[in-house]
Each structure stands twice: as structure tokens, then as C-alpha cells.
mmCIF file of C-alpha atoms in Angstrom:
data_model
loop_
_atom_site.group_PDB
_atom_site.id
_atom_site.type_symbol
_atom_site.label_atom_id
_atom_site.label_comp_id
_atom_site.label_asym_id
_atom_site.label_seq_id
_atom_site.Cartn_x
_atom_site.Cartn_y
_atom_site.Cartn_z
ATOM 1 C CA MET A 1 -97.372 -107.456 -260.450
ATOM 2 C CA GLU A 2 -100.969 -108.316 -259.636
ATOM 3 C CA VAL A 3 -100.425 -107.486 -255.949
ATOM 4 C CA TYR A 4 -98.744 -104.200 -256.857
ATOM 5 C CA LEU A 5 -101.645 -103.198 -259.105
ATOM 6 C CA GLU A 6 -104.093 -104.039 -256.310
ATOM 7 C CA ASP A 7 -102.012 -102.015 -253.867
ATOM 8 C CA LEU A 8 -102.316 -98.949 -256.097
ATOM 9 C CA ALA A 9 -105.964 -98.870 -255.063
ATOM 10 C CA LEU A 10 -105.861 -100.491 -251.621
ATOM 11 C CA GLU A 11 -102.548 -99.369 -250.085
ATOM 12 C CA ARG A 12 -102.061 -95.863 -251.429
ATOM 13 C CA GLU A 13 -100.092 -94.551 -248.459
ATOM 14 C CA ASN A 14 -97.576 -97.397 -248.658
ATOM 15 C CA ILE A 15 -97.421 -97.138 -252.450
ATOM 16 C CA ASP A 16 -96.604 -93.435 -252.152
ATOM 17 C CA LYS A 17 -93.747 -94.245 -249.755
ATOM 18 C CA LEU A 18 -92.405 -96.920 -252.100
ATOM 19 C CA HIS A 19 -92.600 -94.606 -255.098
ATOM 20 C CA GLU A 20 -90.716 -91.874 -253.245
ATOM 21 C CA VAL A 21 -87.833 -94.273 -252.552
ATOM 22 C CA VAL A 22 -87.761 -95.393 -256.198
ATOM 23 C CA VAL A 23 -87.878 -91.816 -257.505
ATOM 24 C CA GLU A 24 -85.014 -90.759 -255.229
ATOM 25 C CA VAL A 25 -82.877 -93.639 -256.524
ATOM 26 C CA LEU A 26 -83.717 -92.771 -260.140
ATOM 27 C CA GLU A 27 -82.935 -89.091 -259.557
ATOM 28 C CA GLY A 28 -79.500 -90.136 -258.320
ATOM 29 C CA ILE A 29 -78.965 -92.178 -261.480
ATOM 30 C CA ILE A 30 -80.037 -89.231 -263.647
ATOM 31 C CA ILE A 31 -77.649 -86.878 -261.852
ATOM 32 C CA LYS A 32 -74.773 -89.358 -262.187
ATOM 33 C CA ALA A 33 -75.537 -89.933 -265.882
ATOM 34 C CA ALA A 34 -75.418 -86.194 -266.516
ATOM 35 C CA GLU A 35 -72.157 -85.839 -264.579
ATOM 36 C CA CYS A 36 -70.659 -88.624 -266.709
ATOM 37 C CA GLY A 37 -71.532 -86.795 -269.926
ATOM 38 C CA ALA A 38 -74.570 -88.772 -271.055
ATOM 39 C CA ASP A 39 -76.755 -87.217 -273.741
ATOM 40 C CA GLY A 40 -79.967 -88.844 -272.603
ATOM 41 C CA ILE A 41 -81.688 -91.236 -270.272
ATOM 42 C CA SER A 42 -84.071 -94.042 -271.147
ATOM 43 C CA PHE A 43 -86.986 -95.301 -269.090
ATOM 44 C CA ALA A 44 -88.473 -98.735 -269.844
ATOM 45 C CA GLU A 45 -91.962 -99.111 -268.446
ATOM 46 C CA ASP A 46 -94.540 -101.356 -270.070
ATOM 47 C CA TRP A 47 -97.765 -99.474 -269.414
ATOM 48 C CA GLY A 48 -100.037 -101.281 -271.823
ATOM 49 C CA ILE A 49 -101.478 -104.447 -273.237
ATOM 50 C CA GLN A 50 -102.804 -104.894 -276.767
ATOM 51 C CA ASP A 51 -105.827 -102.617 -276.460
ATOM 52 C CA ARG A 52 -105.437 -100.434 -273.355
ATOM 53 C CA THR A 53 -103.243 -99.302 -270.492
ATOM 54 C CA LEU A 54 -102.768 -101.506 -267.437
ATOM 55 C CA ILE A 55 -104.289 -98.821 -265.213
ATOM 56 C CA SER A 56 -106.798 -96.083 -265.886
ATOM 57 C CA PRO A 57 -105.544 -92.782 -267.291
ATOM 58 C CA ASP A 58 -106.902 -91.062 -264.178
ATOM 59 C CA MET A 59 -104.877 -93.345 -261.915
ATOM 60 C CA PHE A 60 -101.783 -92.729 -264.042
ATOM 61 C CA LYS A 61 -102.319 -88.974 -263.834
ATOM 62 C CA ASP A 62 -102.893 -89.064 -260.077
ATOM 63 C CA ILE A 63 -100.229 -91.531 -258.964
ATOM 64 C CA PHE A 64 -97.503 -91.642 -261.618
ATOM 65 C CA LEU A 65 -97.504 -88.377 -263.557
ATOM 66 C CA PRO A 66 -96.048 -86.284 -260.696
ATOM 67 C CA HIS A 67 -93.112 -88.711 -260.439
ATOM 68 C CA HIS A 68 -92.523 -88.697 -264.183
ATOM 69 C CA LYS A 69 -92.583 -84.900 -264.224
ATOM 70 C CA ARG A 70 -90.051 -84.797 -261.411
ATOM 71 C CA LEU A 71 -87.704 -87.306 -263.050
ATOM 72 C CA PHE A 72 -87.971 -85.889 -266.550
ATOM 73 C CA LYS A 73 -87.438 -82.364 -265.214
ATOM 74 C CA ALA A 74 -84.297 -83.537 -263.414
ATOM 75 C CA ALA A 75 -83.045 -84.962 -266.703
ATOM 76 C CA ARG A 76 -83.996 -82.012 -268.900
ATOM 77 C CA GLN A 77 -82.489 -79.481 -266.459
ATOM 78 C CA ARG A 78 -79.193 -81.312 -266.893
ATOM 79 C CA GLY A 79 -79.410 -81.304 -270.678
ATOM 80 C CA LEU A 80 -80.480 -84.933 -271.036
ATOM 81 C CA SER A 81 -83.015 -86.090 -273.587
ATOM 82 C CA VAL A 82 -85.689 -88.420 -272.215
ATOM 83 C CA GLU A 83 -86.613 -91.636 -274.021
ATOM 84 C CA MET A 84 -89.557 -93.745 -272.868
ATOM 85 C CA HIS A 85 -90.099 -97.364 -273.899
ATOM 86 C CA SER A 86 -93.485 -98.885 -273.366
ATOM 87 C CA CYS A 87 -95.075 -101.925 -274.941
ATOM 88 C CA GLY A 88 -98.773 -102.137 -275.623
ATOM 89 C CA TYR A 89 -101.426 -99.585 -276.507
ATOM 90 C CA ASN A 90 -100.803 -96.524 -274.348
ATOM 91 C CA TRP A 91 -102.642 -93.862 -276.299
ATOM 92 C CA ALA A 92 -104.569 -92.657 -273.239
ATOM 93 C CA ILE A 93 -101.400 -91.673 -271.357
ATOM 94 C CA LEU A 94 -99.192 -90.411 -274.204
ATOM 95 C CA PRO A 95 -100.299 -86.786 -273.701
ATOM 96 C CA TYR A 96 -99.351 -87.022 -270.017
ATOM 97 C CA LEU A 97 -95.904 -88.389 -270.866
ATOM 98 C CA VAL A 98 -95.362 -85.614 -273.407
ATOM 99 C CA GLU A 99 -96.491 -83.078 -270.802
ATOM 100 C CA ALA A 100 -93.968 -84.595 -268.380
ATOM 101 C CA GLY A 101 -91.142 -84.045 -270.881
ATOM 102 C CA VAL A 102 -90.585 -87.120 -273.069
ATOM 103 C CA SER A 103 -88.267 -86.402 -276.019
ATOM 104 C CA ALA A 104 -88.680 -89.778 -277.738
ATOM 105 C CA PHE A 105 -90.911 -92.821 -277.504
ATOM 106 C CA GLN A 106 -89.511 -96.275 -278.194
ATOM 107 C CA PHE A 107 -92.335 -98.520 -279.390
ATOM 108 C CA ASP A 108 -92.016 -102.001 -280.867
ATOM 109 C CA GLN A 109 -95.637 -102.079 -282.068
ATOM 110 C CA PRO A 110 -96.326 -98.725 -283.742
ATOM 111 C CA THR A 111 -99.172 -100.125 -285.833
ATOM 112 C CA LEU A 112 -101.237 -100.576 -282.647
ATOM 113 C CA TYR A 113 -101.712 -96.809 -282.581
ATOM 114 C CA GLY A 114 -102.527 -96.308 -286.224
ATOM 115 C CA MET A 115 -99.322 -94.971 -287.715
ATOM 116 C CA GLU A 116 -100.832 -91.891 -289.354
ATOM 117 C CA LYS A 117 -102.527 -90.874 -286.109
ATOM 118 C CA LEU A 118 -99.370 -91.535 -284.086
ATOM 119 C CA ALA A 119 -97.201 -89.586 -286.542
ATOM 120 C CA GLU A 120 -99.552 -86.612 -286.384
ATOM 121 C CA PHE A 121 -99.493 -86.635 -282.575
ATOM 122 C CA LEU A 122 -95.715 -86.992 -282.310
ATOM 123 C CA GLN A 123 -94.963 -84.324 -284.911
ATOM 124 C CA LYS A 124 -97.430 -81.911 -283.325
ATOM 125 C CA ASN A 125 -95.558 -82.354 -280.044
ATOM 126 C CA LYS A 126 -92.063 -82.524 -281.608
ATOM 127 C CA VAL A 127 -91.429 -85.988 -280.182
ATOM 128 C CA VAL A 128 -89.245 -88.602 -281.889
ATOM 129 C CA LEU A 129 -90.260 -92.203 -282.571
ATOM 130 C CA LYS A 130 -87.575 -94.874 -282.144
ATOM 131 C CA SER A 131 -88.906 -98.136 -283.490
ATOM 132 C CA PRO A 132 -88.353 -101.233 -285.557
ATOM 133 C CA VAL A 133 -90.924 -102.332 -288.080
ATOM 134 C CA ASP A 134 -93.857 -103.624 -285.984
ATOM 135 C CA VAL A 135 -92.656 -106.805 -284.266
ATOM 136 C CA GLN A 136 -96.074 -108.439 -284.001
ATOM 137 C CA LYS A 137 -98.035 -107.568 -287.112
ATOM 138 C CA VAL A 138 -95.368 -106.950 -289.756
ATOM 139 C CA LEU A 139 -91.835 -108.245 -289.173
ATOM 140 C CA PRO A 140 -92.781 -111.858 -288.218
ATOM 141 C CA THR A 141 -94.784 -112.318 -291.432
ATOM 142 C CA GLY A 142 -91.673 -112.858 -293.536
ATOM 143 C CA ASP A 143 -93.444 -110.951 -296.317
ATOM 144 C CA LYS A 144 -90.719 -108.866 -297.966
ATOM 145 C CA LYS A 145 -93.114 -106.450 -299.665
ATOM 146 C CA LEU A 146 -95.143 -105.865 -296.486
ATOM 147 C CA ILE A 147 -92.008 -105.357 -294.391
ATOM 148 C CA GLN A 148 -90.416 -102.936 -296.840
ATOM 149 C CA ASP A 149 -93.654 -101.037 -297.486
ATOM 150 C CA ASN A 150 -94.112 -100.648 -293.735
ATOM 151 C CA ALA A 151 -90.529 -99.454 -293.260
ATOM 152 C CA ARG A 152 -90.970 -96.904 -296.049
ATOM 153 C CA ALA A 153 -94.239 -95.716 -294.521
ATOM 154 C CA MET A 154 -92.516 -95.250 -291.165
ATOM 155 C CA GLY A 155 -89.732 -93.182 -292.720
ATOM 156 C CA ARG A 156 -92.239 -91.060 -294.608
ATOM 157 C CA LEU A 157 -94.645 -90.578 -291.689
ATOM 158 C CA PHE A 158 -92.263 -90.131 -288.771
ATOM 159 C CA GLY A 159 -89.157 -88.679 -290.394
ATOM 160 C CA GLY A 160 -88.625 -85.003 -290.932
ATOM 161 C CA THR A 161 -88.042 -81.871 -288.962
ATOM 162 C CA LYS A 162 -91.171 -81.719 -286.798
ATOM 163 C CA GLY A 163 -90.467 -84.829 -284.784
ATOM 164 C CA GLY A 164 -88.096 -87.400 -286.077
ATOM 165 C CA PHE A 165 -87.541 -91.083 -286.548
ATOM 166 C CA ILE A 166 -84.830 -93.465 -285.365
ATOM 167 C CA ALA A 167 -84.935 -96.847 -287.109
ATOM 168 C CA GLN A 168 -84.199 -99.598 -284.645
ATOM 169 C CA ASN A 169 -83.507 -103.310 -284.610
ATOM 170 C CA TYR A 170 -85.568 -105.535 -282.330
ATOM 171 C CA GLY A 171 -83.240 -107.161 -279.819
ATOM 172 C CA ASP A 172 -84.622 -110.707 -279.944
ATOM 173 C CA LEU A 173 -85.354 -111.618 -283.555
ATOM 174 C CA HIS A 174 -85.118 -115.344 -282.794
ATOM 175 C CA GLY A 175 -87.612 -114.978 -279.941
ATOM 176 C CA ILE A 176 -90.278 -113.589 -282.267
ATOM 177 C CA GLY A 177 -89.539 -116.039 -285.078
ATOM 178 C CA VAL A 178 -87.872 -113.529 -287.404
ATOM 179 C CA LYS A 179 -85.030 -114.497 -289.708
ATOM 180 C CA PRO A 180 -82.182 -111.952 -289.880
ATOM 181 C CA GLU A 181 -82.814 -111.618 -293.620
ATOM 182 C CA TRP A 182 -86.345 -110.313 -292.944
ATOM 183 C CA ASN A 183 -84.941 -107.673 -290.622
ATOM 184 C CA MET A 184 -82.448 -106.605 -293.293
ATOM 185 C CA TRP A 185 -85.336 -105.999 -295.690
ATOM 186 C CA ALA A 186 -86.624 -103.383 -293.258
ATOM 187 C CA TYR A 187 -83.179 -101.782 -292.973
ATOM 188 C CA GLU A 188 -82.789 -101.642 -296.744
ATOM 189 C CA ALA A 189 -86.065 -99.741 -296.966
ATOM 190 C CA PHE A 190 -85.166 -97.471 -294.038
ATOM 191 C CA MET A 191 -81.864 -96.609 -295.749
ATOM 192 C CA GLU A 192 -83.719 -95.257 -298.780
ATOM 193 C CA PHE A 193 -84.402 -92.161 -296.673
ATOM 194 C CA CYS A 194 -80.666 -91.514 -296.297
ATOM 195 C CA LYS A 195 -80.167 -90.853 -300.004
#
């Protein structure tokens, strides 16, 4: 990855050629998914670390945004919703991804953004959040009250008609030191919004 990140600055012509090949392959996948009756397409790209994006917002806008617009347009024109997963703190590029056509963000660490601020941004742009309770700061604590309070806050902040919220399980509870019981506490609190 280090070489690739260096090449973004040092080998732009070759990077552009590589990206064109990748985008063409992904467009083919999008078209096939739509032909098969899919409702949406999900992109998993980890753009951030704990406190910033891996590249500058300007570099993202210059190099990557045109490709995202092209891919998301191909999906949306075929009636597919667009979900984007990204770990880390990506605040600086969220507006670009919304501009490109994201329907939903899948984040595992929503507290990194400040949940109130993130909810306001997503609702303003009518974008859904798909997320478990924060997998770094909340779920691994094993604190039932904290986990359930956080789950309730997520339902309250992100749910509703302006954006939306999809409660999600984290796929590797064992890997982050979480007992299944702790995860169920979050689900119990999420389910309160179904009543």
C-alpha cells in the first residue's frame, strides 16, 4: 500500500491507467448485478485512520472522485442503491462521496465523527447509516449501560425519515474481544425502536 500511495504522487500517468482498468471491471460488475436483480451495490474502501484520511481531500477530489461519480452513476442509473464502507475518520471526503451518489455509509466507528454531527450531516443529505455500536470505543468495554445507551442514541439520532439507520452486527466479535452477550445488549436496545 505504501508504494501505491507514493505512486499517486509520483506515477500519476500509470496510476490513471490502472484506475481506468479497475473502474471498467467494477462497471461490469455493477451492470451484471443490476441484470441479476440486485437492489444495491456495496463498496468497501478504507479511506481513513483514527484522525484523518489516508490522502489529502484535494488528492481524493482530483484522482478518485471522478471514478466514484462514474461508478455510482452507473449503479444509480440501473436502480441500485450505493453503500460505502470505510474505516477511520473520513469527514473531509464525506461530502465528495455524497456528491458522487452514496445512498448509505457503513461505519464501524461512528463515534469518531461525533454522532450528533454525523447524524446532522447524513440527515441533511438523506443518507443512511449502517453501523454496529462503535467497535472500538463502546462495544469492547463490556459495559452494558454504555452499550445500550449508545445503541439507543444511535436509533434516536440516525433513525427517522430524513436519512435512516440500519443496525448491524460486527462480523468478528471474537477478534475485537467482544462476548456475544455484549452484542445482544446492543440489539436489545436497537429493537426498542421497533415498538
